[in-house]
């Protein structure tokens, strides 16, 4: 674990002091689950359930805030069972799917979801032509219900394919009133108006949190980090945790208070927080 910001250690101590009134929010892919070539096989770290259950005894709530559909992350993470374990300790597990457009919790066990955004159907119809025109017909297109993700991870040169596709897909999205969320070898297309920062704000309002830790690993987590910066000005104790692979750059590192090495590092950090919160 590496303290990055000048006052990171004091931020951590303040979170520990307010642990019982602190919410811990976590991304899924690259944070709780190792990154893999096939996103449908991105199962939660085998040690996560135990660490989260231990953490639950010391914090106000735990949330998974992800770009994945809520139903998918519940299955890949075994999160219904994790929710049971947290409930036994008097703590709620919140799941925000598709950047906060979908919600599930261990106290209200149903997924609440809006209708798909206008323009998504026409975007999907036009997308194959865009892929062919940019030598990416073999890119994997994932229909998320409320969004569409174009993955280049399985292609021969994922980086080059991503660079070729980003702007054409962005243009097609904008023509249909949608926005893009670039990630690691993926371009996600969805409606505007919801992002992880808004999910963080909603959790703070609903729980009355006095502290918030958020851990993420990619561009889609930047809004959550930025939201914490604004909430800190209002008196919230905050800590921004970047899950950064040891073999590459990470856009969150310059914004982070603490940097760890992937899901293993995330769980080690959470285990330390759980221990320190107990005193």
mmCIF file of C-alpha atoms in Angstrom, residues 32-278:
data_model
loop_
_atom_site.group_PDB
_atom_site.id
_atom_site.type_symbol
_atom_site.label_atom_id
_atom_site.label_comp_id
_atom_site.label_asym_id
_atom_site.label_seq_id
_atom_site.Cartn_x
_atom_site.Cartn_y
_atom_site.Cartn_z
ATOM 1 C CA UNK A 32 -12.893 -6.641 -6.444
ATOM 2 C CA UNK A 33 -12.376 -8.953 -9.416
ATOM 3 C CA UNK A 34 -9.154 -9.538 -11.390
ATOM 4 C CA UNK A 35 -9.246 -8.329 -14.992
ATOM 5 C CA UNK A 36 -9.573 -11.186 -17.486
ATOM 6 C CA UNK A 37 -9.812 -11.433 -21.274
ATOM 7 C CA UNK A 38 -13.418 -12.661 -21.114
ATOM 8 C CA UNK A 39 -15.520 -10.240 -18.992
ATOM 9 C CA UNK A 40 -18.144 -12.951 -18.527
ATOM 10 C CA UNK A 41 -15.584 -14.886 -16.451
ATOM 11 C CA UNK A 42 -14.588 -11.994 -14.207
ATOM 12 C CA UNK A 43 -15.497 -13.590 -10.901
ATOM 13 C CA UNK A 44 -14.936 -11.844 -7.600
ATOM 14 C CA UNK A 45 -11.627 -12.421 -5.800
ATOM 15 C CA UNK A 46 -11.901 -15.634 -3.749
ATOM 16 C CA UNK A 47 -11.009 -13.781 -0.553
ATOM 17 C CA UNK A 48 -13.434 -10.896 -1.027
ATOM 18 C CA UNK A 49 -16.495 -12.310 0.736
ATOM 19 C CA UNK A 50 -14.604 -12.964 3.961
ATOM 20 C CA UNK A 51 -12.905 -9.560 3.961
ATOM 21 C CA UNK A 52 -16.141 -7.691 3.230
ATOM 22 C CA UNK A 53 -17.962 -9.566 5.971
ATOM 23 C CA UNK A 54 -15.189 -8.679 8.421
ATOM 24 C CA UNK A 55 -15.254 -5.041 7.309
ATOM 25 C CA UNK A 56 -19.027 -4.911 7.789
ATOM 26 C CA UNK A 57 -18.650 -5.081 11.558
ATOM 27 C CA UNK A 58 -16.892 -1.712 11.594
ATOM 28 C CA UNK A 59 -18.505 0.477 8.884
ATOM 29 C CA UNK A 60 -21.958 1.882 8.165
ATOM 30 C CA UNK A 61 -22.488 0.301 4.734
ATOM 31 C CA UNK A 62 -20.682 -1.254 1.780
ATOM 32 C CA UNK A 63 -21.523 -0.609 -1.872
ATOM 33 C CA UNK A 64 -20.455 -2.070 -5.197
ATOM 34 C CA UNK A 65 -20.717 0.638 -7.869
ATOM 35 C CA UNK A 66 -20.078 -0.763 -11.338
ATOM 36 C CA UNK A 67 -20.672 -0.251 -15.026
ATOM 37 C CA UNK A 68 -21.900 -3.835 -15.283
ATOM 38 C CA UNK A 69 -25.606 -4.677 -15.194
ATOM 39 C CA UNK A 70 -26.701 -5.290 -11.615
ATOM 40 C CA UNK A 71 -27.952 -8.817 -12.346
ATOM 41 C CA UNK A 72 -24.624 -9.755 -13.907
ATOM 42 C CA UNK A 73 -22.475 -8.436 -11.069
ATOM 43 C CA UNK A 74 -24.719 -10.103 -8.483
ATOM 44 C CA UNK A 75 -24.002 -13.433 -10.176
ATOM 45 C CA UNK A 76 -20.287 -12.926 -10.851
ATOM 46 C CA UNK A 77 -19.703 -11.595 -7.365
ATOM 47 C CA UNK A 78 -21.931 -13.967 -5.448
ATOM 48 C CA UNK A 79 -23.198 -10.718 -3.969
ATOM 49 C CA UNK A 80 -26.528 -12.033 -2.746
ATOM 50 C CA UNK A 81 -24.609 -14.361 -0.430
ATOM 51 C CA UNK A 82 -22.259 -11.518 0.520
ATOM 52 C CA UNK A 83 -25.338 -9.439 1.293
ATOM 53 C CA UNK A 84 -26.592 -12.201 3.603
ATOM 54 C CA UNK A 85 -23.274 -12.199 5.454
ATOM 55 C CA UNK A 86 -23.355 -8.420 5.847
ATOM 56 C CA UNK A 87 -26.985 -8.448 6.984
ATOM 57 C CA UNK A 88 -26.050 -10.914 9.716
ATOM 58 C CA UNK A 89 -23.676 -8.217 10.985
ATOM 59 C CA UNK A 90 -26.276 -5.467 10.754
ATOM 60 C CA UNK A 91 -24.798 -3.838 7.657
ATOM 61 C CA UNK A 92 -26.388 -3.251 4.260
ATOM 62 C CA UNK A 93 -24.798 -4.128 0.920
ATOM 63 C CA UNK A 94 -25.797 -1.762 -1.885
ATOM 64 C CA UNK A 95 -25.248 -2.591 -5.551
ATOM 65 C CA UNK A 96 -25.371 0.173 -8.165
ATOM 66 C CA UNK A 97 -25.325 -1.322 -11.671
ATOM 67 C CA UNK A 98 -24.727 0.476 -14.967
ATOM 68 C CA UNK A 99 -23.086 3.456 -13.257
ATOM 69 C CA UNK A 100 -26.007 3.878 -10.856
ATOM 70 C CA UNK A 101 -28.938 3.464 -13.254
ATOM 71 C CA UNK A 102 -29.800 0.142 -11.591
ATOM 72 C CA UNK A 103 -30.069 -0.511 -7.852
ATOM 73 C CA UNK A 104 -30.234 -3.526 -5.575
ATOM 74 C CA UNK A 105 -29.672 -3.875 -1.850
ATOM 75 C CA UNK A 106 -29.535 -6.661 0.696
ATOM 76 C CA UNK A 107 -32.548 -5.112 2.419
ATOM 77 C CA UNK A 108 -34.662 -4.693 -0.732
ATOM 78 C CA UNK A 109 -33.817 -7.679 -2.875
ATOM 79 C CA UNK A 110 -35.037 -6.607 -6.268
ATOM 80 C CA UNK A 111 -33.363 -4.700 -9.059
ATOM 81 C CA UNK A 112 -34.844 -1.276 -9.762
ATOM 82 C CA UNK A 113 -34.088 -0.194 -13.317
ATOM 83 C CA UNK A 114 -35.284 2.481 -15.796
ATOM 84 C CA UNK A 115 -36.192 1.870 -19.412
ATOM 85 C CA UNK A 116 -33.410 1.750 -22.050
ATOM 86 C CA UNK A 117 -32.407 5.221 -23.290
ATOM 87 C CA UNK A 118 -33.836 6.671 -26.464
ATOM 88 C CA UNK A 119 -31.406 6.218 -29.331
ATOM 89 C CA UNK A 120 -29.860 2.992 -28.085
ATOM 90 C CA UNK A 121 -31.783 0.765 -30.498
ATOM 91 C CA UNK A 122 -30.791 2.845 -33.536
ATOM 92 C CA UNK A 123 -27.181 2.946 -32.311
ATOM 93 C CA UNK A 124 -27.124 -0.856 -32.147
ATOM 94 C CA UNK A 125 -28.548 -1.134 -35.663
ATOM 95 C CA UNK A 126 -25.871 1.161 -37.089
ATOM 96 C CA UNK A 127 -22.945 -0.159 -35.056
ATOM 97 C CA UNK A 128 -22.000 -3.179 -37.257
ATOM 98 C CA UNK A 129 -21.416 -0.864 -40.212
ATOM 99 C CA UNK A 130 -19.125 1.340 -38.090
ATOM 100 C CA UNK A 131 -17.163 -1.689 -36.914
ATOM 101 C CA UNK A 132 -16.692 -2.991 -40.462
ATOM 102 C CA UNK A 133 -15.630 0.446 -41.713
ATOM 103 C CA UNK A 134 -12.892 0.540 -39.073
ATOM 104 C CA UNK A 135 -11.521 -2.965 -39.542
ATOM 105 C CA UNK A 136 -13.086 -4.173 -36.295
ATOM 106 C CA UNK A 137 -15.937 -6.432 -37.371
ATOM 107 C CA UNK A 138 -14.686 -9.072 -34.925
ATOM 108 C CA UNK A 139 -14.991 -6.776 -31.877
ATOM 109 C CA UNK A 140 -17.272 -8.255 -29.233
ATOM 110 C CA UNK A 141 -20.447 -6.230 -28.721
ATOM 111 C CA UNK A 142 -22.092 -6.658 -25.323
ATOM 112 C CA UNK A 143 -25.743 -5.625 -24.964
ATOM 113 C CA UNK A 144 -26.221 -4.509 -21.347
ATOM 114 C CA UNK A 145 -29.874 -3.588 -21.692
ATOM 115 C CA UNK A 146 -29.340 0.074 -20.757
ATOM 116 C CA UNK A 147 -26.000 0.365 -22.570
ATOM 117 C CA UNK A 148 -23.809 -1.247 -25.222
ATOM 118 C CA UNK A 149 -20.137 -2.083 -24.712
ATOM 119 C CA UNK A 150 -17.707 -2.647 -27.588
ATOM 120 C CA UNK A 151 -14.804 -4.792 -26.385
ATOM 121 C CA UNK A 152 -11.474 -5.061 -28.214
ATOM 122 C CA UNK A 153 -9.753 -7.237 -25.569
ATOM 123 C CA UNK A 154 -10.167 -10.445 -27.595
ATOM 124 C CA UNK A 155 -8.778 -8.956 -30.833
ATOM 125 C CA UNK A 156 -5.255 -9.540 -32.162
ATOM 126 C CA UNK A 157 -4.106 -6.019 -31.275
ATOM 127 C CA UNK A 158 -6.534 -4.731 -28.605
ATOM 128 C CA UNK A 159 -4.807 -1.366 -28.163
ATOM 129 C CA UNK A 160 -4.749 -0.498 -31.867
ATOM 130 C CA UNK A 161 -8.351 -1.623 -32.326
ATOM 131 C CA UNK A 162 -9.445 0.510 -29.372
ATOM 132 C CA UNK A 163 -7.702 3.575 -30.809
ATOM 133 C CA UNK A 164 -9.334 3.004 -34.217
ATOM 134 C CA UNK A 165 -12.803 2.641 -32.737
ATOM 135 C CA UNK A 166 -12.983 5.276 -30.027
ATOM 136 C CA UNK A 167 -13.779 8.316 -32.181
ATOM 137 C CA UNK A 168 -16.067 6.591 -34.749
ATOM 138 C CA UNK A 169 -18.083 5.010 -31.935
ATOM 139 C CA UNK A 170 -18.202 8.350 -30.114
ATOM 140 C CA UNK A 171 -19.527 10.062 -33.249
ATOM 141 C CA UNK A 172 -22.204 7.417 -33.742
ATOM 142 C CA UNK A 173 -23.191 7.680 -30.078
ATOM 143 C CA UNK A 174 -23.521 11.454 -30.243
ATOM 144 C CA UNK A 175 -25.673 11.175 -33.377
ATOM 145 C CA UNK A 176 -28.078 9.098 -31.299
ATOM 146 C CA UNK A 177 -28.042 11.310 -28.211
ATOM 147 C CA UNK A 178 -25.764 9.015 -26.208
ATOM 148 C CA UNK A 179 -22.371 9.345 -24.513
ATOM 149 C CA UNK A 180 -19.305 7.114 -24.406
ATOM 150 C CA UNK A 181 -17.418 5.815 -21.384
ATOM 151 C CA UNK A 182 -13.963 4.613 -22.476
ATOM 152 C CA UNK A 183 -12.327 1.904 -20.403
ATOM 153 C CA UNK A 184 -9.511 -0.594 -20.709
ATOM 154 C CA UNK A 185 -10.049 -2.128 -24.173
ATOM 155 C CA UNK A 186 -13.744 -1.243 -24.057
ATOM 156 C CA UNK A 187 -15.917 1.621 -25.272
ATOM 157 C CA UNK A 188 -19.252 1.753 -23.492
ATOM 158 C CA UNK A 189 -22.180 3.703 -24.906
ATOM 159 C CA UNK A 190 -25.012 4.813 -22.619
ATOM 160 C CA UNK A 191 -27.330 7.689 -21.774
ATOM 161 C CA UNK A 192 -26.084 10.853 -20.131
ATOM 162 C CA UNK A 193 -27.228 11.994 -16.717
ATOM 163 C CA UNK A 194 -25.919 9.248 -14.444
ATOM 164 C CA UNK A 195 -22.416 8.333 -13.329
ATOM 165 C CA UNK A 196 -20.605 6.906 -10.324
ATOM 166 C CA UNK A 197 -20.161 10.312 -8.746
ATOM 167 C CA UNK A 198 -23.927 10.738 -8.543
ATOM 168 C CA UNK A 199 -24.224 7.264 -7.034
ATOM 169 C CA UNK A 200 -21.706 8.279 -4.360
ATOM 170 C CA UNK A 201 -23.649 11.455 -3.596
ATOM 171 C CA UNK A 202 -26.899 9.514 -3.357
ATOM 172 C CA UNK A 203 -25.384 7.072 -0.887
ATOM 173 C CA UNK A 204 -24.067 9.883 1.288
ATOM 174 C CA UNK A 205 -27.494 11.530 1.347
ATOM 175 C CA UNK A 206 -29.380 8.310 2.070
ATOM 176 C CA UNK A 207 -27.066 7.006 4.779
ATOM 177 C CA UNK A 208 -26.075 10.289 6.416
ATOM 178 C CA UNK A 209 -22.461 9.173 6.061
ATOM 179 C CA UNK A 210 -19.694 11.173 7.729
ATOM 180 C CA UNK A 211 -16.937 9.331 5.863
ATOM 181 C CA UNK A 212 -16.562 7.685 2.462
ATOM 182 C CA UNK A 213 -13.885 5.430 0.982
ATOM 183 C CA UNK A 214 -14.085 4.729 -2.733
ATOM 184 C CA UNK A 215 -11.899 2.261 -4.591
ATOM 185 C CA UNK A 216 -11.704 1.992 -8.358
ATOM 186 C CA UNK A 217 -9.326 1.222 -11.197
ATOM 187 C CA UNK A 218 -10.276 3.028 -14.407
ATOM 188 C CA UNK A 219 -11.674 6.127 -16.138
ATOM 189 C CA UNK A 220 -15.255 5.289 -15.166
ATOM 190 C CA UNK A 221 -14.279 5.894 -11.532
ATOM 191 C CA UNK A 222 -12.988 9.432 -12.032
ATOM 192 C CA UNK A 223 -16.415 10.986 -11.356
ATOM 193 C CA UNK A 224 -16.583 9.156 -8.030
ATOM 194 C CA UNK A 225 -13.186 10.577 -7.036
ATOM 195 C CA UNK A 226 -14.301 14.053 -8.107
ATOM 196 C CA UNK A 227 -17.555 13.760 -6.154
ATOM 197 C CA UNK A 228 -15.580 12.921 -3.029
ATOM 198 C CA UNK A 229 -13.458 16.008 -3.524
ATOM 199 C CA UNK A 230 -16.574 18.198 -3.570
ATOM 200 C CA UNK A 231 -18.142 16.386 -0.607
ATOM 201 C CA UNK A 232 -14.956 16.839 1.381
ATOM 202 C CA UNK A 233 -15.477 20.590 1.126
ATOM 203 C CA UNK A 234 -18.786 20.017 2.939
ATOM 204 C CA UNK A 235 -17.071 18.226 5.822
ATOM 205 C CA UNK A 236 -17.115 14.596 4.686
ATOM 206 C CA UNK A 237 -14.006 12.556 5.554
ATOM 207 C CA UNK A 238 -12.865 10.939 2.292
ATOM 208 C CA UNK A 239 -10.240 8.531 1.021
ATOM 209 C CA UNK A 240 -9.670 7.711 -2.667
ATOM 210 C CA UNK A 241 -8.189 4.280 -3.352
ATOM 211 C CA UNK A 242 -6.691 3.390 -6.757
ATOM 212 C CA UNK A 243 -6.326 -0.252 -7.737
ATOM 213 C CA UNK A 244 -3.402 0.030 -10.123
ATOM 214 C CA UNK A 245 -1.832 -2.844 -12.012
ATOM 215 C CA UNK A 246 1.883 -3.079 -11.447
ATOM 216 C CA UNK A 247 2.566 -3.343 -15.195
ATOM 217 C CA UNK A 248 0.906 -0.218 -16.547
ATOM 218 C CA UNK A 249 -0.364 3.355 -16.150
ATOM 219 C CA UNK A 250 -3.613 4.096 -14.375
ATOM 220 C CA UNK A 251 -5.632 7.309 -14.808
ATOM 221 C CA UNK A 252 -6.701 7.287 -11.157
ATOM 222 C CA UNK A 253 -3.209 7.254 -9.648
ATOM 223 C CA UNK A 254 -2.660 11.049 -9.878
ATOM 224 C CA UNK A 255 -6.018 11.580 -8.134
ATOM 225 C CA UNK A 256 -5.643 8.930 -5.441
ATOM 226 C CA UNK A 257 -4.781 9.143 -1.773
ATOM 227 C CA UNK A 258 -3.796 5.476 -1.586
ATOM 228 C CA UNK A 259 -2.530 3.203 -4.374
ATOM 229 C CA UNK A 260 -2.553 -0.593 -4.147
ATOM 230 C CA UNK A 261 -1.637 -3.368 -6.547
ATOM 231 C CA UNK A 262 -4.889 -4.751 -7.983
ATOM 232 C CA UNK A 263 -7.602 -6.708 -6.154
ATOM 233 C CA UNK A 264 -5.062 -8.377 -3.859
ATOM 234 C CA UNK A 265 -3.989 -4.939 -2.682
ATOM 235 C CA UNK A 266 -7.567 -3.735 -2.349
ATOM 236 C CA UNK A 267 -8.464 -6.606 -0.056
ATOM 237 C CA UNK A 268 -5.303 -6.133 2.003
ATOM 238 C CA UNK A 269 -6.238 -2.474 2.447
ATOM 239 C CA UNK A 270 -9.828 -3.345 3.442
ATOM 240 C CA UNK A 271 -8.581 -5.966 5.918
ATOM 241 C CA UNK A 272 -6.312 -3.340 7.492
ATOM 242 C CA UNK A 273 -9.197 -0.856 7.654
ATOM 243 C CA UNK A 274 -11.412 -3.473 9.308
ATOM 244 C CA UNK A 275 -8.744 -4.208 11.929
ATOM 245 C CA UNK A 276 -8.016 -0.547 12.621
ATOM 246 C CA UNK A 277 -11.736 0.274 12.847
ATOM 247 C CA UNK A 278 -12.098 -2.312 15.603
#
